[in-house]
Coordinates of C-alpha atoms in Angstrom, one line a residue:
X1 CA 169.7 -29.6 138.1
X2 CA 171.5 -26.6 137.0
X3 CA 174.5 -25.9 138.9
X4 CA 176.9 -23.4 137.3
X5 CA 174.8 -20.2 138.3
X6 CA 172.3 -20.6 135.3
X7 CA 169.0 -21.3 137.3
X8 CA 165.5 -20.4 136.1
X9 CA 166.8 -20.0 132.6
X10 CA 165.0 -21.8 129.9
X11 CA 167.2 -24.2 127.7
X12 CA 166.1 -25.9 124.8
X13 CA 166.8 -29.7 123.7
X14 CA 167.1 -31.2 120.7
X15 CA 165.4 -34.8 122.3
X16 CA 168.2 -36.6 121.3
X17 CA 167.7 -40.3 121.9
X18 CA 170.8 -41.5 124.5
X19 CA 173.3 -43.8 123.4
X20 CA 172.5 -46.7 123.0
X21 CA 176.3 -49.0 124.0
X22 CA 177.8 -49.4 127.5
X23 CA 181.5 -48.7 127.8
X24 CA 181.3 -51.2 130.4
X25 CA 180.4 -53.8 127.9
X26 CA 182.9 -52.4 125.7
X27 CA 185.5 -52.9 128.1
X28 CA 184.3 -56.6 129.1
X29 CA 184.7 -57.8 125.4
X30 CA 187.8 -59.8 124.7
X31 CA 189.2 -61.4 121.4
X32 CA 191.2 -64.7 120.7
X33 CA 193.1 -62.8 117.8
X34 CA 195.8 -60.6 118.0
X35 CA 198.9 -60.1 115.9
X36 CA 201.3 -61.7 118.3
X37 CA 199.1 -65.1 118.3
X38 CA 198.2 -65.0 114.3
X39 CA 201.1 -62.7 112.3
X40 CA 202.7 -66.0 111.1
X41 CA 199.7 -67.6 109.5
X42 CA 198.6 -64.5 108.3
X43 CA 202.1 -63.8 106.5
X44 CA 201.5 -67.4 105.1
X45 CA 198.7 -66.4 103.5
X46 CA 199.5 -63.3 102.3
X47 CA 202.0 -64.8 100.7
X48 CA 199.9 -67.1 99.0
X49 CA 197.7 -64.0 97.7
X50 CA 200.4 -62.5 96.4
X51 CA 201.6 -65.9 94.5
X52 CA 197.5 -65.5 92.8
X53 CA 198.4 -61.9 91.9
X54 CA 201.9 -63.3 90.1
X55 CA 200.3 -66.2 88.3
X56 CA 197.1 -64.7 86.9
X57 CA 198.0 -63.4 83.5
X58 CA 194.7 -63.3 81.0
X59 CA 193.5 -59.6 81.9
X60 CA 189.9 -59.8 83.0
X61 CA 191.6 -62.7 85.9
X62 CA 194.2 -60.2 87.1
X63 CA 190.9 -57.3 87.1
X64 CA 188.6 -59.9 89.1
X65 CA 191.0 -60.6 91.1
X66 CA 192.4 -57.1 92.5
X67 CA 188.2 -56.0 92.6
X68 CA 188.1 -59.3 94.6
X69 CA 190.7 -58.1 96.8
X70 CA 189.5 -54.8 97.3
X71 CA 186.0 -55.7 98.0
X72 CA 187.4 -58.4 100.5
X73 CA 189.4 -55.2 102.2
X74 CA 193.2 -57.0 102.1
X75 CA 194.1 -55.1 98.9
X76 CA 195.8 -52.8 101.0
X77 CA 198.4 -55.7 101.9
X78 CA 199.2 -55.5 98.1
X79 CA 199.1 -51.8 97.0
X80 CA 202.6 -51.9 94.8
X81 CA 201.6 -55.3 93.2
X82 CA 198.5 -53.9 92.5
X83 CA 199.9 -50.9 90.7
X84 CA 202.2 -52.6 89.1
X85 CA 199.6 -54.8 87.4
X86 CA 196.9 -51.9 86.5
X87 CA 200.0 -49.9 85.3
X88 CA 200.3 -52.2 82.8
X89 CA 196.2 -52.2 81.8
X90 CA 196.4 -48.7 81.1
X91 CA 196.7 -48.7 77.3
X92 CA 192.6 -49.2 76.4
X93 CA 193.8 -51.0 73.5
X94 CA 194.1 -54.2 75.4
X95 CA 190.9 -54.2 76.5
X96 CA 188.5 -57.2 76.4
X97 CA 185.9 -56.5 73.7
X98 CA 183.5 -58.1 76.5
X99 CA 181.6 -55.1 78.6
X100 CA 181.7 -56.5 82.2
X101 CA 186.0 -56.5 81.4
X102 CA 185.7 -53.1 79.9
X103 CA 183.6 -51.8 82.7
X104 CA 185.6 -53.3 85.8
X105 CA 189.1 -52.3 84.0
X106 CA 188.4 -48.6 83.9
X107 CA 186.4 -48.4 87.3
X108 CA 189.8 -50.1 89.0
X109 CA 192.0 -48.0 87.0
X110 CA 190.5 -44.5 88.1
X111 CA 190.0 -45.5 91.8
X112 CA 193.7 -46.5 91.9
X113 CA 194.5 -42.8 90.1
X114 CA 195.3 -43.7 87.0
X115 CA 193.5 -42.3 83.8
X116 CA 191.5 -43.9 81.4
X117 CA 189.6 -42.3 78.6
X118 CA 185.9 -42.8 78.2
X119 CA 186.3 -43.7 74.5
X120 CA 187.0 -47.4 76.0
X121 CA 182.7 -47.3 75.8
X122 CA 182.7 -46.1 72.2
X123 CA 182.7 -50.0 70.8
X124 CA 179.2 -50.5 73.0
X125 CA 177.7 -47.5 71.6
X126 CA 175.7 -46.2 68.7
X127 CA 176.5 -43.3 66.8
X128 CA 174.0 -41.4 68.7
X129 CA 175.6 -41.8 71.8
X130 CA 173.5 -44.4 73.2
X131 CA 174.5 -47.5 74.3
X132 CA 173.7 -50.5 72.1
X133 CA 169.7 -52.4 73.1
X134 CA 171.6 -55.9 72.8
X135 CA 173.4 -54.7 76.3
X136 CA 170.2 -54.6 78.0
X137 CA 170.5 -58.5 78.8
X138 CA 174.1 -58.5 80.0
X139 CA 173.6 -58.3 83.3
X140 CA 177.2 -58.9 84.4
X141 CA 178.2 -56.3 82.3
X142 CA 175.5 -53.8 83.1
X143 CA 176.5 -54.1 87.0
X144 CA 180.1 -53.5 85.8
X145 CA 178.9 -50.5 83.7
X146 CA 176.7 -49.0 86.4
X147 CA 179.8 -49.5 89.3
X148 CA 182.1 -47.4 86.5
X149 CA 179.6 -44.4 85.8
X150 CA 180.2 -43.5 89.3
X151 CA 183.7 -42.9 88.7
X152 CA 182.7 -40.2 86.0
X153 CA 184.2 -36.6 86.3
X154 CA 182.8 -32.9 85.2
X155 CA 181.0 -33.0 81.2
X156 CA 182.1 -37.1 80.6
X157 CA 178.3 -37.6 79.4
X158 CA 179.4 -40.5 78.3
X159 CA 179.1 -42.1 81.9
X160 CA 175.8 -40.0 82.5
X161 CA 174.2 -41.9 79.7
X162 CA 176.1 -45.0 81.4
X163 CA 174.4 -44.6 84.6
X164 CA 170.7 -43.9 83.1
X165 CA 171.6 -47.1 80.6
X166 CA 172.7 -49.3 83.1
X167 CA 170.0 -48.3 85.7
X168 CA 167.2 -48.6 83.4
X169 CA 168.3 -52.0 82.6
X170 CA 169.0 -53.8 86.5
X171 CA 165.8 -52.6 87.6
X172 CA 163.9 -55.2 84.2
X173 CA 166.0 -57.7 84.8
X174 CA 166.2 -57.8 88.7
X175 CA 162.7 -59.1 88.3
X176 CA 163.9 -62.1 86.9
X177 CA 166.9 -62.9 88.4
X178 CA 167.3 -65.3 91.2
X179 CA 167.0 -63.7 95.2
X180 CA 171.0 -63.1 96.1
X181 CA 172.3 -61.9 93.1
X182 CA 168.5 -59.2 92.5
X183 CA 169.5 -58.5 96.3
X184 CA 173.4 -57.3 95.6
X185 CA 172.3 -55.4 92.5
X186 CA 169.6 -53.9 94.6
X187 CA 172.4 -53.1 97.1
X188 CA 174.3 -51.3 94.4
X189 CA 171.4 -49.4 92.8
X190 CA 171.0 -47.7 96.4
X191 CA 175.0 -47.1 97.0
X192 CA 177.7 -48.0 94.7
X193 CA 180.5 -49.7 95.2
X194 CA 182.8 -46.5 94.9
X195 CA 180.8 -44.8 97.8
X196 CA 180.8 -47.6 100.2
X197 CA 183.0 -47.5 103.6
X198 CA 185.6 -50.1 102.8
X199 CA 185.1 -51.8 106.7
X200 CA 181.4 -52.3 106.5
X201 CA 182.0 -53.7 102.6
X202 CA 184.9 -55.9 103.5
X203 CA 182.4 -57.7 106.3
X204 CA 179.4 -58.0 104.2
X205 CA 181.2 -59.3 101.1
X206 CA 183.1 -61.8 103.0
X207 CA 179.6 -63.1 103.8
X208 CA 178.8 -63.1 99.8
X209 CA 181.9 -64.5 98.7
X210 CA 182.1 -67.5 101.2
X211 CA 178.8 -68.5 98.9
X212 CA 180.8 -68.3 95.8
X213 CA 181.1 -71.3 93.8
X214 CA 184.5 -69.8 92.7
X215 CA 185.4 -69.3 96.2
X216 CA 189.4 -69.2 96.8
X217 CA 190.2 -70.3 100.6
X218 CA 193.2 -68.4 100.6
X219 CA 191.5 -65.5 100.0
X220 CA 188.8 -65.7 102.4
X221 CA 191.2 -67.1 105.3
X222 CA 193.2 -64.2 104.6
X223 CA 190.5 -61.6 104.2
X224 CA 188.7 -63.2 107.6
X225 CA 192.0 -63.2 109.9
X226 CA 192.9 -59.9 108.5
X227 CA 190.2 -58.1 109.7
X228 CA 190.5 -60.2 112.9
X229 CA 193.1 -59.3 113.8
X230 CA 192.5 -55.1 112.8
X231 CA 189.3 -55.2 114.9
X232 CA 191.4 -56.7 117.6
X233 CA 193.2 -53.7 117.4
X234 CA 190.1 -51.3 117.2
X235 CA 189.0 -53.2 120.2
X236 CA 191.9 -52.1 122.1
X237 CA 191.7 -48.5 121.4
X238 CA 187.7 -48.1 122.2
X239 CA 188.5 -49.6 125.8
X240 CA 191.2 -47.1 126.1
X241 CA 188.7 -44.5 124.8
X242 CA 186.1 -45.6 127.3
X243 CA 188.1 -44.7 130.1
X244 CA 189.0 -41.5 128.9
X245 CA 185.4 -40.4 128.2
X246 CA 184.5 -42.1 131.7
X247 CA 187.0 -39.7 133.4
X248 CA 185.7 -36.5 131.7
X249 CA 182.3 -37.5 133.5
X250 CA 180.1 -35.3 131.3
X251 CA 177.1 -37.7 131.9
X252 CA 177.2 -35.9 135.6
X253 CA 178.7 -32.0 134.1
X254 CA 177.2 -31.8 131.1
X255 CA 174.4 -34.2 131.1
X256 CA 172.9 -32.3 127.9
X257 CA 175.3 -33.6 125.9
X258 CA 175.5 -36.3 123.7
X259 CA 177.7 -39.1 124.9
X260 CA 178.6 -40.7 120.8
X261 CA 182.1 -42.0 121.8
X262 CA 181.1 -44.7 119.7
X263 CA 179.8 -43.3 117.1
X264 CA 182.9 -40.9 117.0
X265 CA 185.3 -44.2 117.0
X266 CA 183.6 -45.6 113.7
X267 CA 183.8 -42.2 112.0
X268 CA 187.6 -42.0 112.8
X269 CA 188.2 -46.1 111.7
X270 CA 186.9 -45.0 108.8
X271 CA 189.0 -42.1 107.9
X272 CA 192.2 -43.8 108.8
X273 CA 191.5 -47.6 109.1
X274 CA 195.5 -48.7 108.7
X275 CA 196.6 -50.0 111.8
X276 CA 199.9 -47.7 112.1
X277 CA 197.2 -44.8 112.6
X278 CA 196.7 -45.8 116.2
X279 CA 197.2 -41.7 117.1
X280 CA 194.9 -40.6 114.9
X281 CA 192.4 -42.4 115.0
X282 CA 192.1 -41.7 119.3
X283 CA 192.5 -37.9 117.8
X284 CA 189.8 -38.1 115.6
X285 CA 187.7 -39.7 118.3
X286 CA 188.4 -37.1 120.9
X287 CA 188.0 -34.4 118.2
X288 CA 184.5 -35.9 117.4
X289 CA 183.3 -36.4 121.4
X290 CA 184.2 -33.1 122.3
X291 CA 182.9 -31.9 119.2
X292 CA 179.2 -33.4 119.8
X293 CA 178.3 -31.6 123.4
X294 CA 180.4 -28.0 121.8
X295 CA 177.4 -28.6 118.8
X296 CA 174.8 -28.9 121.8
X297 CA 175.9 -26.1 123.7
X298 CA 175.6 -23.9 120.3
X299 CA 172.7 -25.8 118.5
X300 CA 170.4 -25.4 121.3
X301 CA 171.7 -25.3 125.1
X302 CA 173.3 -22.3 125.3
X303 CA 172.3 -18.6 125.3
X304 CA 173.1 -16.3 123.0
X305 CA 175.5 -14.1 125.5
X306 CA 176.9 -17.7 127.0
X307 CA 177.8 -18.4 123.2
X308 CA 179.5 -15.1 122.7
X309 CA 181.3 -15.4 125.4
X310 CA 182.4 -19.1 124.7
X311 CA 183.6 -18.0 121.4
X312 CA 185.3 -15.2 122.9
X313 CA 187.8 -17.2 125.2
X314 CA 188.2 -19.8 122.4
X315 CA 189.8 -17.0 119.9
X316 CA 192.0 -16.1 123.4
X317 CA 193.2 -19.9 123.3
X318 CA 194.0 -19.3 127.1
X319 CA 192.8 -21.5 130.0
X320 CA 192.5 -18.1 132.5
X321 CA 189.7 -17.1 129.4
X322 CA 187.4 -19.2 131.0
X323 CA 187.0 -17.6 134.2
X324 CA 183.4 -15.1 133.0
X325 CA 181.7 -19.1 131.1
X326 CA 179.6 -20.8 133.4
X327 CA 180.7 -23.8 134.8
X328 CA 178.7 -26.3 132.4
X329 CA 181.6 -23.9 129.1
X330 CA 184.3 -24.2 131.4
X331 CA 184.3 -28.1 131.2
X332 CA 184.2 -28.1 127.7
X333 CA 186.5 -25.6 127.0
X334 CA 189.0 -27.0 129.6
X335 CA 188.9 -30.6 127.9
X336 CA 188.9 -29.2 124.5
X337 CA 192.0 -27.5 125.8
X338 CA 193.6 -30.7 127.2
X339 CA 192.8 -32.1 123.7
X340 CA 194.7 -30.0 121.9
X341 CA 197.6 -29.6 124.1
X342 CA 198.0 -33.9 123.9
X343 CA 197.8 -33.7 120.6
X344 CA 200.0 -31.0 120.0
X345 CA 202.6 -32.6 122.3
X346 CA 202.9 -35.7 120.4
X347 CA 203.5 -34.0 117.0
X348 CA 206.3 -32.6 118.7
X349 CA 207.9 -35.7 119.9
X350 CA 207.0 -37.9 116.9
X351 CA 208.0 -35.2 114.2
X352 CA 209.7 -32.0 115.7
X353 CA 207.1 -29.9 114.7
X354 CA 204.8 -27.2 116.4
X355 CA 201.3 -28.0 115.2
X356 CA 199.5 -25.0 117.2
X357 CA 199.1 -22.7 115.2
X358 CA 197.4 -25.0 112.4
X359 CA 195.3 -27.0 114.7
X360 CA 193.5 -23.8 116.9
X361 CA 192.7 -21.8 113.7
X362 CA 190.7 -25.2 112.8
X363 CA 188.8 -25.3 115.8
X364 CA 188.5 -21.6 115.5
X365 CA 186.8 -21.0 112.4
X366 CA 184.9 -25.0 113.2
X367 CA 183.4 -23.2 116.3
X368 CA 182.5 -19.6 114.4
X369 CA 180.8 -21.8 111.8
X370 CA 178.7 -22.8 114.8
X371 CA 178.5 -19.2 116.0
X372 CA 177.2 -18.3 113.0
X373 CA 174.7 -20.4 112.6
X374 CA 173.2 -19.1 116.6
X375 CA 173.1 -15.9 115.3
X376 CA 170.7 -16.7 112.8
X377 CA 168.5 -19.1 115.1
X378 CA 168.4 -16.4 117.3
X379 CA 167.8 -13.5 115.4
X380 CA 165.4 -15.0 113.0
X381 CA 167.5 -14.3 109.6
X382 CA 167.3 -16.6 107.0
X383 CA 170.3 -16.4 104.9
X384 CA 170.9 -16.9 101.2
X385 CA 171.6 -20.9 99.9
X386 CA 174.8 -19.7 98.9
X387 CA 175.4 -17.7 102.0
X388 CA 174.6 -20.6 104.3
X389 CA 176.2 -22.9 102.1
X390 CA 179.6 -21.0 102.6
X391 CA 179.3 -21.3 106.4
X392 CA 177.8 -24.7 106.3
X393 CA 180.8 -26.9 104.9
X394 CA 182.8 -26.3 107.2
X395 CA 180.5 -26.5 110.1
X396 CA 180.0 -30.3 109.5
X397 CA 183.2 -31.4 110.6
X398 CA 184.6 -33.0 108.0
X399 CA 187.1 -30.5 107.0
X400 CA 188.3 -29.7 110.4
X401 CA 188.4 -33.8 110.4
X402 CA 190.7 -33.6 107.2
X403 CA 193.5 -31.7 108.6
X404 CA 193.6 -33.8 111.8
X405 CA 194.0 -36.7 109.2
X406 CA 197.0 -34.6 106.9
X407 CA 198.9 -34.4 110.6
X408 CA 198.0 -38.2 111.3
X409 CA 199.0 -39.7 107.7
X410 CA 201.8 -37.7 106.8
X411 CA 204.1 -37.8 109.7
X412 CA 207.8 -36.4 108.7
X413 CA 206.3 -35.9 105.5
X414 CA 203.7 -32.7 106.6
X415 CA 206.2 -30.0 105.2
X416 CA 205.2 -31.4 101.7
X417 CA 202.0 -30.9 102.5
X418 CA 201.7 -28.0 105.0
X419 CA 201.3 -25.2 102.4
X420 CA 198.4 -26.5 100.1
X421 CA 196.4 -28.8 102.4
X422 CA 197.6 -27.2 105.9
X423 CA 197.9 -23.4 105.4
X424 CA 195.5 -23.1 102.5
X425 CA 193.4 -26.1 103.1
X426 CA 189.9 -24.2 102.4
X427 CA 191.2 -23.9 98.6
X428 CA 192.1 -27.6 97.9
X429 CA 189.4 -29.9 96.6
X430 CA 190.9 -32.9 98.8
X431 CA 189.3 -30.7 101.6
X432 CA 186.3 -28.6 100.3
X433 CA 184.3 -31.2 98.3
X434 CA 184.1 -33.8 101.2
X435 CA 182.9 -30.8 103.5
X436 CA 180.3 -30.1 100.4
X437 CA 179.3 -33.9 100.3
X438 CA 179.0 -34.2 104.1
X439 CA 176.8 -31.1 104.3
X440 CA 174.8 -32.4 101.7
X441 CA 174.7 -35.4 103.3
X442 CA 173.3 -34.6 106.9
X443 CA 171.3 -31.9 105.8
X444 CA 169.5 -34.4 103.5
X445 CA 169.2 -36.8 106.2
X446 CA 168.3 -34.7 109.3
X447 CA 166.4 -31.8 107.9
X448 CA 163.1 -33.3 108.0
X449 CA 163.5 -34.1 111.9
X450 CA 164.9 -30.8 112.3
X451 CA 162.0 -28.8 111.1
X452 CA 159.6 -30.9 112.4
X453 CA 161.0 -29.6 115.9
X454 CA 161.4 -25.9 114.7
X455 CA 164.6 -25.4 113.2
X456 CA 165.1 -24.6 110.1
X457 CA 169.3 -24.1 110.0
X458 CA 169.4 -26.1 106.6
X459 CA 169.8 -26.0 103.1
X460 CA 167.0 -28.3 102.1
X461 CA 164.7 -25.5 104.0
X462 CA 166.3 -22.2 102.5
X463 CA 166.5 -23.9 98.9
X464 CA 162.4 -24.0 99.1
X465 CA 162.4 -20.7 100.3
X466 CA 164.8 -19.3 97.7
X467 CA 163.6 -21.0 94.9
X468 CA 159.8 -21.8 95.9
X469 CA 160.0 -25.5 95.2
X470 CA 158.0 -28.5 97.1
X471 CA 160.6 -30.1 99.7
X472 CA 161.0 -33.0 97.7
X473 CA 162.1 -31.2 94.6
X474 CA 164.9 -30.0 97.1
X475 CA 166.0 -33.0 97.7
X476 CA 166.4 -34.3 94.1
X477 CA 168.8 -31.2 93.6
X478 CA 170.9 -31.9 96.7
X479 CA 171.1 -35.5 95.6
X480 CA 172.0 -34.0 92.0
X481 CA 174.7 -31.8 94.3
X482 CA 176.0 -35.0 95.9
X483 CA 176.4 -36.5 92.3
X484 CA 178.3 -33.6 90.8
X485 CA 180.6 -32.9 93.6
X486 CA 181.9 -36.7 93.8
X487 CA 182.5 -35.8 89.9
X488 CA 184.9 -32.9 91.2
X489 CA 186.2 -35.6 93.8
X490 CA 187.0 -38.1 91.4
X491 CA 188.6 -35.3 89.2
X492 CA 190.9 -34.6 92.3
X493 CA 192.0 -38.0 92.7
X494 CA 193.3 -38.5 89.3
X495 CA 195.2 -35.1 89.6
X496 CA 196.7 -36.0 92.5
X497 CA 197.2 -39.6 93.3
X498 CA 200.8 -39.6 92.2
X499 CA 202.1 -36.3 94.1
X500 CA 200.0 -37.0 97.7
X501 CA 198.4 -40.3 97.6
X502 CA 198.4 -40.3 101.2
X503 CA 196.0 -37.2 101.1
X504 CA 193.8 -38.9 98.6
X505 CA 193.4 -42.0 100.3
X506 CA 192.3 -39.8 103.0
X507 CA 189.9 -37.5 101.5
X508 CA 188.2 -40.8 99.9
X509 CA 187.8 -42.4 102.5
X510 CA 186.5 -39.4 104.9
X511 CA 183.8 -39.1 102.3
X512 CA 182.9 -42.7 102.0
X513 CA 182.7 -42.5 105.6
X514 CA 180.4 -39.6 105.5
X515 CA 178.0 -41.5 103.1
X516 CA 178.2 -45.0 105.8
X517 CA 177.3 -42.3 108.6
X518 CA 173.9 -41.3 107.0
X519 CA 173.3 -44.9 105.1
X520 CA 171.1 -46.7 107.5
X521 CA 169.9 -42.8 108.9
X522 CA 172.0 -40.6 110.7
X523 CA 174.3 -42.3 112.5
X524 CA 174.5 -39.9 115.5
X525 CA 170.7 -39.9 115.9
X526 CA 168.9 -43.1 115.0
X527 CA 169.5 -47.0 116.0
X528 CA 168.6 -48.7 112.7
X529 CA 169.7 -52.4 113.2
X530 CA 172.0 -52.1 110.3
X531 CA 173.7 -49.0 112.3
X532 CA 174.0 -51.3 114.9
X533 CA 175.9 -53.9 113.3
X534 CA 178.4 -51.2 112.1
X535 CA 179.2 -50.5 115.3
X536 CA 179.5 -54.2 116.0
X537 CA 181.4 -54.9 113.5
X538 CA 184.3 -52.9 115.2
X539 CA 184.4 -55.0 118.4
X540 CA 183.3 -58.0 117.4
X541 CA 185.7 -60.4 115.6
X542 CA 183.9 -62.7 113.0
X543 CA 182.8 -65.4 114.9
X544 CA 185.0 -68.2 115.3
X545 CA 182.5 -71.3 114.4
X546 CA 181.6 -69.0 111.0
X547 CA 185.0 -68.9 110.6
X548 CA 186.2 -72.6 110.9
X549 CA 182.4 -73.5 108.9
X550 CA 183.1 -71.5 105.6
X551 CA 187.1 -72.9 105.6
X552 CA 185.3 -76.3 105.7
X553 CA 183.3 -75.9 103.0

């Protein structure tokens, strides 16, 4: 029932499905892990890790190794051994004449921001510029090869002809292989290794490398109570986040909305999953739950004069603003308020500084992205690709999401970063191209339920318009789109790495995070089993008997 004056008015609804978790069950959950209970077993073994890192000397060891680490998601316990050791694998001259060692050294070379030329790939090519037939059987070293062409910047043909090579070549030979390793290479044709969420990796790779003949205990203890003991802490947080959401009552206010607390917890776990981040990520969260019924008000609930006004009293910033918005606006313009103002509150304790200014314009222009957007709905105008492309990235979130994350990481540091990813954060690549990649992304995803219901507010839809091509043909050149603009990312992260690693870290992993959300289908929207083991996997521990089996073994 309507209650905020707006009776007899026809709203429309998007028929989203209802979420599908109980914060009560959230809430119930406990964990045997914690910090307190395991830190000193799981300084032991990271100790012992670290020892493996000091004795392995041949080069394709230490490069197994630190991928082994990284896939296993403790690398981060061992960041300046790491780069101390690939420092030193820099010169391509001491590179293994073997293609798998070739491959593996110059994808973990580039993801850790160091360069590495292409011409490492000369030796396995012909003068033509193809890579040599006799490759066709390696499949170790095709899997390498294909993992590195994803880490391929703007004209490096070299790893274009990589990636075609390398495909061509898993797809014959998966045929023959044995069922676990065709099923991993079949996990890696559909998304590489380089755009995979490090959290949901590090749990199914524990699960492939407890198999391993070559199997190092150590390792796996250490990789299992690691992210045993982080979930414990992720656990924590979401209970803490359920009472907050169960306070703003919105299921009784604004029962259009969506309720994805959740969902919103796993997209900010995966921006910032370090447990120091604590702050952020309940930012992040709150950003994204208030974010989802604002979407709703302007994607379909709200009129066209309700939005105007709503946008109105948001460029006022001022709580008496609200007094002409129905009641349903005045809830969620008084919590986005409160938001802020928390926010805001503790970047003044923590680091003396007044984040304000910075924060509002981002929900600003966030919100007239949004406006935008109505207008054209309502009025019927269907804008340029380029024209709804320049509204578009920045409408998904993610940048908006960014900045929250430049706050969160750099703490005392933000003056160092204030000017280029702060004040002039719609210029820098950090920030753009994962706002290109997430539009991409969704739009990809959730276009085809979108016009199936009537709306056509997408870029798959105005590209066949535009350019009078069949819908799939659009979605071959957004998946091109996708491909080139993780070219431009990986361009960034070499440029970069060494002045604001914090900020590239970030970036990366908001993207990666981006490509987890719309893996399985939009994460928001649909309840694939394998989206409901991500969110699983953030408040369940790995269980205890799996744990004590596989240390048997």
């Amino acid at each position: 029932m309507e209650s905020n004056g707006a009776q007899g008015l026809e709203r429309r609804s998007a028929g989203h499905l209802p979420s599908f978790w109980d914060g009560e069950i959230v809430k119930s959950i406990t964990t045997p892990y914690s910090l307190e209970i395991h830190g000193p077993r799981l300084e032991e073994l990271k100790q012992g890790a670290k020892e493996l890192l000091a004795t392995a000397k041949e080069h394709r060891d230490q490069l197994d190794l630190i991928n082994t680490m990284q896939r296993l998601g403790v690398a981060y316990h061992f960041e300046k051994d790491i780069k101390d050791i690939l420092a030193k694998l820099v010169d391509s001259n001491i590179a293994s004449s073997d293609l798998y060692t070739v491959a593996l050294q110059f994808r973990l070379l580039r993801q850790n921001g160091f360069f590495i030329s292409t011409d490492v790939f000369n030796k396995f090519m012909e003068r033509d510029g193809k890579f040599l037939d006799i490759l066709g059987e390696d499949i170790t070293g095709l899997l390498s090869l294909y993992e590195a062409s994803y880490l391929g910047m703007p004209d490096e043909h070299v790893l274009d002809e990589a990636l075609s090579f390398s495909t061509k070549n898993l797809l014959v030979q998966m045929k023959k292989l044995e069922t676990n390793i065709a099923e991993q290479i079949k996990q890696s044709l559909e998304y590489p290794l380089h755009w995979r969420l490090a959290w949901t990796e590090s749990r199914d790779f524990i699960d492939i490398y407890q198999r391993d003949d070559k199997m190092n205990s150590v390792l796996l203890e250490l990789a299992k109570l690691s992210y045993n003991i982080t979930q414990s802490v992720y656990l924590k947080e979401q209970q803490e986040l359920v009472d907050w959401w169960k306070d703003l009552n919105y299921k009784e206010i604004l029962p259009f909305a969506r309720n994805r607390l959740l969902e919103c917890y796993f997209w900010a776990m995966g921006i910032a999953p370090q447990v120091q981040f604590s702050k952020l990520r309940r930012d992040l969260t709150k950003l994204g739950s208030l974010a989802t019924p604002i979407d709703d008000i302007y994607d379909t609930y709200g009129t066209m004069e309700e939005l105007e006004k709503f946008s109105d009293a948001l460029n006022r910033w001022d709580l008496e603003a609200v007094e002409q918005l129905p009641v349903y606006m005045k809830v969620a313009y008084s919590d986005l308020y409160n938001h802020v103002s928390e926010m805001v509150q503790d970047a003044l304790i923590d680091n003396g500084m007044d984040i304000l200014p910075y924060i509002k314009e981002q929900w600003l222009v966030y919100t007239r992205g949004y406006l935008k957007e109505a207008r054209w709905f309502h009025n019927g105008y269907n804008p340029t690709v380029d024209e709804y492309l320049d509204n578009a990235w920045v409408s998904i979130g993610v940048p908006i999401g960014v900045v929250y994350g430049v706050f969160g990481v750099a703490g005392h540091s933000i003056k160092e970063y204030l000017l280029e990813f702060v004040e002039h954060w719609s210029e820098s690549d950090l920030i753009c191209l994962p706002g290109y990649i997430g539009r991409f992304l969704d739009d990809l995803n959730t276009s085809k339920a979108e016009m199936e219901r009537g709306e056509f507010v997408n870029f798959i839809y105005f590209y066949m318009m535009e350019k009078g091509v069949s819908e799939e043909e659009a979605r071959e050149h957004v998946k091109g789109l996708i491909r080139n603009s993780w070219k431009k990312l990986n361009k960034a992260i070499l440029e970069d790495s060494v002045r604001a690693p914090a900020i590239v870290k970030l970036s990366v992993e908001m993207t990666r995070c981006v490509h987890r959300i719309y893996q399985y289908g939009d994460l928001f929207a649909v309840h694939s089993q394998e989206n409901r083991d991500g969110f699983k996997s953030i408040f369940q521990p790995i269980p205890k008997e799996q744990y004590d089996r596989a240390l048997l073994n």
